[in-house]
Amino acid sequence: MVDGLEELQRNITKLKLNNKKAAIRGVNRVSELVSDKLKSNTPYDADASDHLRDDVKTTGVTGATKGDISKDIGFGKKTGWRYHFPEFGTTKQAPQAFAQKTVNQSKSEALEIYKDELRKGNQL
Protein backbone atom coordinates (compact mmCIF):
# COMPACT_ATOMS: atom_id res chain seq x y z
CA MET A 1 0.00 0.00 0.00
CA VAL A 2 1.31 3.44 -0.93
CA ASP A 3 0.97 5.98 1.88
CA GLY A 4 2.02 9.26 0.32
CA LEU A 5 2.80 11.18 -2.80
CA GLU A 6 6.56 10.96 -2.23
CA GLU A 7 6.41 7.18 -1.89
CA LEU A 8 4.24 6.96 -5.00
CA GLN A 9 6.76 9.07 -6.94
CA ARG A 10 9.63 6.84 -5.76
CA ASN A 11 7.68 3.79 -6.87
CA ILE A 12 6.94 5.36 -10.26
CA THR A 13 10.66 6.05 -10.71
CA LYS A 14 11.38 2.44 -9.77
CA LEU A 15 8.75 1.31 -12.28
CA LYS A 16 10.32 3.43 -14.99
CA LEU A 17 13.71 1.86 -14.40
CA ASN A 18 12.61 -1.74 -13.81
CA ASN A 19 9.60 -2.21 -16.03
CA LYS A 20 9.73 0.06 -19.06
CA LYS A 21 6.80 -1.58 -20.84
CA ALA A 22 4.45 -0.85 -17.93
CA ALA A 23 5.82 2.67 -17.63
CA ILE A 24 5.26 3.31 -21.34
CA ARG A 25 1.70 1.96 -21.04
CA GLY A 26 1.08 4.32 -18.12
CA VAL A 27 2.52 7.32 -19.98
CA ASN A 28 0.44 6.49 -23.06
CA ARG A 29 -2.76 6.20 -21.03
CA VAL A 30 -2.12 9.46 -19.18
CA SER A 31 -1.22 11.33 -22.36
CA GLU A 32 -4.52 10.24 -23.94
CA LEU A 33 -6.40 11.41 -20.85
CA VAL A 34 -4.67 14.80 -20.71
CA SER A 35 -4.95 15.31 -24.46
CA ASP A 36 -8.71 14.67 -24.38
CA LYS A 37 -9.19 16.99 -21.40
CA LEU A 38 -7.09 19.70 -23.07
CA LYS A 39 -9.25 19.48 -26.19
CA SER A 40 -12.43 19.82 -24.15
CA ASN A 41 -11.08 22.70 -22.00
CA THR A 42 -9.59 24.74 -24.86
CA PRO A 43 -11.70 27.80 -25.71
CA TYR A 44 -13.45 27.73 -29.06
CA ASP A 45 -14.28 30.69 -31.28
CA ALA A 46 -16.88 29.82 -33.93
CA ASP A 47 -15.78 32.83 -36.02
CA ALA A 48 -12.14 31.71 -36.29
CA SER A 49 -10.95 29.47 -39.12
CA ASP A 50 -8.22 27.53 -37.25
CA HIS A 51 -8.99 26.35 -33.74
CA LEU A 52 -6.53 25.52 -30.98
CA ARG A 53 -8.57 22.54 -29.84
CA ASP A 54 -8.40 20.99 -33.31
CA ASP A 55 -4.60 21.22 -33.28
CA VAL A 56 -3.72 19.39 -30.04
CA LYS A 57 -0.60 17.28 -30.64
CA THR A 58 1.08 14.52 -28.65
CA THR A 59 4.68 13.49 -29.29
CA GLY A 60 5.96 9.95 -29.24
CA VAL A 61 7.48 8.38 -26.14
CA THR A 62 10.89 9.83 -25.32
CA GLY A 63 13.56 9.01 -22.76
CA ALA A 64 12.95 5.26 -22.56
CA THR A 65 16.69 4.54 -22.65
CA LYS A 66 17.34 6.93 -19.73
CA GLY A 67 14.45 5.83 -17.52
CA ASP A 68 12.75 9.21 -17.93
CA ILE A 69 9.78 8.16 -20.03
CA SER A 70 7.54 11.01 -21.16
CA LYS A 71 5.38 12.49 -23.88
CA ASP A 72 4.81 16.15 -24.67
CA ILE A 73 1.27 17.42 -25.17
CA GLY A 74 0.55 20.79 -26.72
CA PHE A 75 -0.53 22.58 -29.83
CA GLY A 76 0.83 22.30 -33.36
CA LYS A 77 2.82 24.92 -35.25
CA LYS A 78 -0.25 26.13 -37.10
CA THR A 79 -2.04 27.48 -34.02
CA GLY A 80 0.39 27.01 -31.12
CA TRP A 81 1.87 30.49 -31.43
CA ARG A 82 -1.37 32.02 -30.12
CA TYR A 83 -1.94 29.64 -27.18
CA HIS A 84 -0.63 32.15 -24.63
CA PHE A 85 -3.27 34.79 -25.48
CA PRO A 86 -6.30 32.93 -24.05
CA GLU A 87 -4.20 31.13 -21.42
CA PHE A 88 -2.58 34.19 -19.85
CA GLY A 89 -4.83 36.96 -21.18
CA THR A 90 -4.09 40.29 -22.80
CA THR A 91 -4.90 43.89 -22.01
CA LYS A 92 -8.29 43.37 -23.65
CA GLN A 93 -8.97 39.76 -22.63
CA ALA A 94 -9.05 38.13 -19.21
CA PRO A 95 -6.91 35.00 -18.74
CA GLN A 96 -8.85 31.75 -19.10
CA ALA A 97 -6.13 29.42 -17.72
CA PHE A 98 -7.49 26.41 -19.61
CA ALA A 99 -4.14 24.59 -19.72
CA GLN A 100 -3.61 24.97 -15.97
CA LYS A 101 -7.20 23.82 -15.41
CA THR A 102 -6.46 20.72 -17.50
CA VAL A 103 -3.38 19.90 -15.41
CA ASN A 104 -5.32 20.32 -12.16
CA GLN A 105 -8.24 18.21 -13.40
CA SER A 106 -5.98 15.41 -14.65
CA LYS A 107 -3.55 15.14 -11.74
CA SER A 108 -5.42 12.72 -9.45
CA GLU A 109 -6.65 10.52 -12.30
CA ALA A 110 -3.13 10.41 -13.79
CA LEU A 111 -1.68 9.32 -10.45
CA GLU A 112 -4.29 6.55 -10.27
CA ILE A 113 -3.36 5.36 -13.76
CA TYR A 114 0.34 5.33 -12.83
CA LYS A 115 -0.48 3.49 -9.61
CA ASP A 116 -2.46 0.84 -11.53
CA GLU A 117 0.36 0.36 -14.01
CA LEU A 118 2.83 0.13 -11.13
CA ARG A 119 0.77 -2.66 -9.58
CA LYS A 120 0.49 -4.49 -12.90
CA GLY A 121 4.21 -4.03 -13.55
CA ASN A 122 5.17 -5.48 -10.18
CA GLN A 123 2.96 -8.52 -10.73
CA LEU A 124 4.63 -9.45 -14.02
JSON list of N, CA, C and O in Angstrom, two decimals, residues 21-42:
[
{"chain": "A", "resi": 21, "resn": "LYS", "atom": "N", "xyz": [8.05, -1.36, -20.10]},
{"chain": "A", "resi": 21, "resn": "LYS", "atom": "CA", "xyz": [6.80, -1.58, -20.84]},
{"chain": "A", "resi": 21, "resn": "LYS", "atom": "C", "xyz": [5.60, -1.06, -20.06]},
{"chain": "A", "resi": 21, "resn": "LYS", "atom": "O", "xyz": [4.72, -0.41, -20.61]},
{"chain": "A", "resi": 22, "resn": "ALA", "atom": "N", "xyz": [5.56, -1.34, -18.77]},
{"chain": "A", "resi": 22, "resn": "ALA", "atom": "CA", "xyz": [4.45, -0.85, -17.93]},
{"chain": "A", "resi": 22, "resn": "ALA", "atom": "C", "xyz": [4.49, 0.67, -17.82]},
{"chain": "A", "resi": 22, "resn": "ALA", "atom": "O", "xyz": [3.45, 1.33, -17.85]},
{"chain": "A", "resi": 23, "resn": "ALA", "atom": "N", "xyz": [5.70, 1.22, -17.72]},
{"chain": "A", "resi": 23, "resn": "ALA", "atom": "CA", "xyz": [5.82, 2.67, -17.63]},
{"chain": "A", "resi": 23, "resn": "ALA", "atom": "C", "xyz": [5.35, 3.33, -18.93]},
{"chain": "A", "resi": 23, "resn": "ALA", "atom": "O", "xyz": [4.65, 4.34, -18.90]},
{"chain": "A", "resi": 24, "resn": "ILE", "atom": "N", "xyz": [5.69, 2.76, -20.05]},
{"chain": "A", "resi": 24, "resn": "ILE", "atom": "CA", "xyz": [5.26, 3.31, -21.34]},
{"chain": "A", "resi": 24, "resn": "ILE", "atom": "C", "xyz": [3.75, 3.21, -21.47]},
{"chain": "A", "resi": 24, "resn": "ILE", "atom": "O", "xyz": [3.09, 4.14, -21.94]},
{"chain": "A", "resi": 25, "resn": "ARG", "atom": "N", "xyz": [3.17, 2.09, -21.02]},
{"chain": "A", "resi": 25, "resn": "ARG", "atom": "CA", "xyz": [1.70, 1.96, -21.04]},
{"chain": "A", "resi": 25, "resn": "ARG", "atom": "C", "xyz": [1.06, 3.04, -20.19]},
{"chain": "A", "resi": 25, "resn": "ARG", "atom": "O", "xyz": [0.07, 3.66, -20.58]},
{"chain": "A", "resi": 26, "resn": "GLY", "atom": "N", "xyz": [1.61, 3.29, -19.01]},
{"chain": "A", "resi": 26, "resn": "GLY", "atom": "CA", "xyz": [1.08, 4.32, -18.12]},
{"chain": "A", "resi": 26, "resn": "GLY", "atom": "C", "xyz": [1.19, 5.71, -18.75]},
{"chain": "A", "resi": 26, "resn": "GLY", "atom": "O", "xyz": [0.23, 6.49, -18.71]},
{"chain": "A", "resi": 27, "resn": "VAL", "atom": "N", "xyz": [2.33, 6.02, -19.34]},
{"chain": "A", "resi": 27, "resn": "VAL", "atom": "CA", "xyz": [2.52, 7.32, -19.98]},
{"chain": "A", "resi": 27, "resn": "VAL", "atom": "C", "xyz": [1.56, 7.47, -21.16]},
{"chain": "A", "resi": 27, "resn": "VAL", "atom": "O", "xyz": [0.98, 8.54, -21.36]},
{"chain": "A", "resi": 28, "resn": "ASN", "atom": "N", "xyz": [1.37, 6.42, -21.93]},
{"chain": "A", "resi": 28, "resn": "ASN", "atom": "CA", "xyz": [0.44, 6.49, -23.06]},
{"chain": "A", "resi": 28, "resn": "ASN", "atom": "C", "xyz": [-0.99, 6.73, -22.59]},
{"chain": "A", "resi": 28, "resn": "ASN", "atom": "O", "xyz": [-1.72, 7.55, -23.17]},
{"chain": "A", "resi": 29, "resn": "ARG", "atom": "N", "xyz": [-1.40, 6.02, -21.55]},
{"chain": "A", "resi": 29, "resn": "ARG", "atom": "CA", "xyz": [-2.76, 6.20, -21.03]},
{"chain": "A", "resi": 29, "resn": "ARG", "atom": "C", "xyz": [-2.97, 7.61, -20.49]},
{"chain": "A", "resi": 29, "resn": "ARG", "atom": "O", "xyz": [-4.01, 8.24, -20.73]},
{"chain": "A", "resi": 30, "resn": "VAL", "atom": "N", "xyz": [-2.00, 8.12, -19.75]},
{"chain": "A", "resi": 30, "resn": "VAL", "atom": "CA", "xyz": [-2.12, 9.46, -19.18]},
{"chain": "A", "resi": 30, "resn": "VAL", "atom": "C", "xyz": [-2.09, 10.52, -20.27]},
{"chain": "A", "resi": 30, "resn": "VAL", "atom": "O", "xyz": [-2.86, 11.49, -20.22]},
{"chain": "A", "resi": 31, "resn": "SER", "atom": "N", "xyz": [-1.27, 10.33, -21.28]},
{"chain": "A", "resi": 31, "resn": "SER", "atom": "CA", "xyz": [-1.22, 11.33, -22.36]},
{"chain": "A", "resi": 31, "resn": "SER", "atom": "C", "xyz": [-2.54, 11.38, -23.12]},
{"chain": "A", "resi": 31, "resn": "SER", "atom": "O", "xyz": [-2.97, 12.46, -23.53]},
{"chain": "A", "resi": 32, "resn": "GLU", "atom": "N", "xyz": [-3.20, 10.24, -23.31]},
{"chain": "A", "resi": 32, "resn": "GLU", "atom": "CA", "xyz": [-4.52, 10.24, -23.94]},
{"chain": "A", "resi": 32, "resn": "GLU", "atom": "C", "xyz": [-5.53, 10.99, -23.08]},
{"chain": "A", "resi": 32, "resn": "GLU", "atom": "O", "xyz": [-6.33, 11.79, -23.58]},
{"chain": "A", "resi": 33, "resn": "LEU", "atom": "N", "xyz": [-5.49, 10.73, -21.77]},
{"chain": "A", "resi": 33, "resn": "LEU", "atom": "CA", "xyz": [-6.40, 11.41, -20.85]},
{"chain": "A", "resi": 33, "resn": "LEU", "atom": "C", "xyz": [-6.20, 12.92, -20.88]},
{"chain": "A", "resi": 33, "resn": "LEU", "atom": "O", "xyz": [-7.16, 13.68, -21.05]},
{"chain": "A", "resi": 34, "resn": "VAL", "atom": "N", "xyz": [-4.96, 13.36, -20.75]},
{"chain": "A", "resi": 34, "resn": "VAL", "atom": "CA", "xyz": [-4.67, 14.80, -20.71]},
{"chain": "A", "resi": 34, "resn": "VAL", "atom": "C", "xyz": [-4.98, 15.45, -22.05]},
{"chain": "A", "resi": 34, "resn": "VAL", "atom": "O", "xyz": [-5.54, 16.55, -22.10]},
{"chain": "A", "resi": 35, "resn": "SER", "atom": "N", "xyz": [-4.66, 14.78, -23.13]},
{"chain": "A", "resi": 35, "resn": "SER", "atom": "CA", "xyz": [-4.95, 15.31, -24.46]},
{"chain": "A", "resi": 35, "resn": "SER", "atom": "C", "xyz": [-6.45, 15.52, -24.66]},
{"chain": "A", "resi": 35, "resn": "SER", "atom": "O", "xyz": [-6.88, 16.56, -25.15]},
{"chain": "A", "resi": 36, "resn": "ASP", "atom": "N", "xyz": [-7.25, 14.54, -24.26]},
{"chain": "A", "resi": 36, "resn": "ASP", "atom": "CA", "xyz": [-8.71, 14.67, -24.38]},
{"chain": "A", "resi": 36, "resn": "ASP", "atom": "C", "xyz": [-9.25, 15.80, -23.52]},
{"chain": "A", "resi": 36, "resn": "ASP", "atom": "O", "xyz": [-10.10, 16.58, -23.95]},
{"chain": "A", "resi": 37, "resn": "LYS", "atom": "N", "xyz": [-8.73, 15.92, -22.28]},
{"chain": "A", "resi": 37, "resn": "LYS", "atom": "CA", "xyz": [-9.19, 16.99, -21.40]},
{"chain": "A", "resi": 37, "resn": "LYS", "atom": "C", "xyz": [-8.76, 18.36, -21.92]},
{"chain": "A", "resi": 37, "resn": "LYS", "atom": "O", "xyz": [-9.51, 19.32, -21.83]},
{"chain": "A", "resi": 38, "resn": "LEU", "atom": "N", "xyz": [-7.56, 18.43, -22.51]},
{"chain": "A", "resi": 38, "resn": "LEU", "atom": "CA", "xyz": [-7.09, 19.70, -23.07]},
{"chain": "A", "resi": 38, "resn": "LEU", "atom": "C", "xyz": [-7.99, 20.11, -24.23]},
{"chain": "A", "resi": 38, "resn": "LEU", "atom": "O", "xyz": [-8.35, 21.29, -24.35]},
{"chain": "A", "resi": 39, "resn": "LYS", "atom": "N", "xyz": [-8.36, 19.16, -25.07]},
{"chain": "A", "resi": 39, "resn": "LYS", "atom": "CA", "xyz": [-9.25, 19.48, -26.19]},
{"chain": "A", "resi": 39, "resn": "LYS", "atom": "C", "xyz": [-10.59, 20.01, -25.69]},
{"chain": "A", "resi": 39, "resn": "LYS", "atom": "O", "xyz": [-11.13, 20.97, -26.23]},
{"chain": "A", "resi": 40, "resn": "SER", "atom": "N", "xyz": [-11.13, 19.38, -24.65]},
{"chain": "A", "resi": 40, "resn": "SER", "atom": "CA", "xyz": [-12.43, 19.82, -24.15]},
{"chain": "A", "resi": 40, "resn": "SER", "atom": "C", "xyz": [-12.36, 21.14, -23.39]},
{"chain": "A", "resi": 40, "resn": "SER", "atom": "O", "xyz": [-13.33, 21.90, -23.37]},
{"chain": "A", "resi": 41, "resn": "ASN", "atom": "N", "xyz": [-11.22, 21.46, -22.77]},
{"chain": "A", "resi": 41, "resn": "ASN", "atom": "CA", "xyz": [-11.08, 22.70, -22.00]},
{"chain": "A", "resi": 41, "resn": "ASN", "atom": "C", "xyz": [-10.64, 23.90, -22.84]},
{"chain": "A", "resi": 41, "resn": "ASN", "atom": "O", "xyz": [-10.78, 25.04, -22.41]},
{"chain": "A", "resi": 42, "resn": "THR", "atom": "N", "xyz": [-10.10, 23.65, -24.03]},
{"chain": "A", "resi": 42, "resn": "THR", "atom": "CA", "xyz": [-9.59, 24.74, -24.86]},
{"chain": "A", "resi": 42, "resn": "THR", "atom": "C", "xyz": [-10.74, 25.59, -25.38]},
{"chain": "A", "resi": 42, "resn": "THR", "atom": "O", "xyz": [-11.71, 25.07, -25.92]}
]
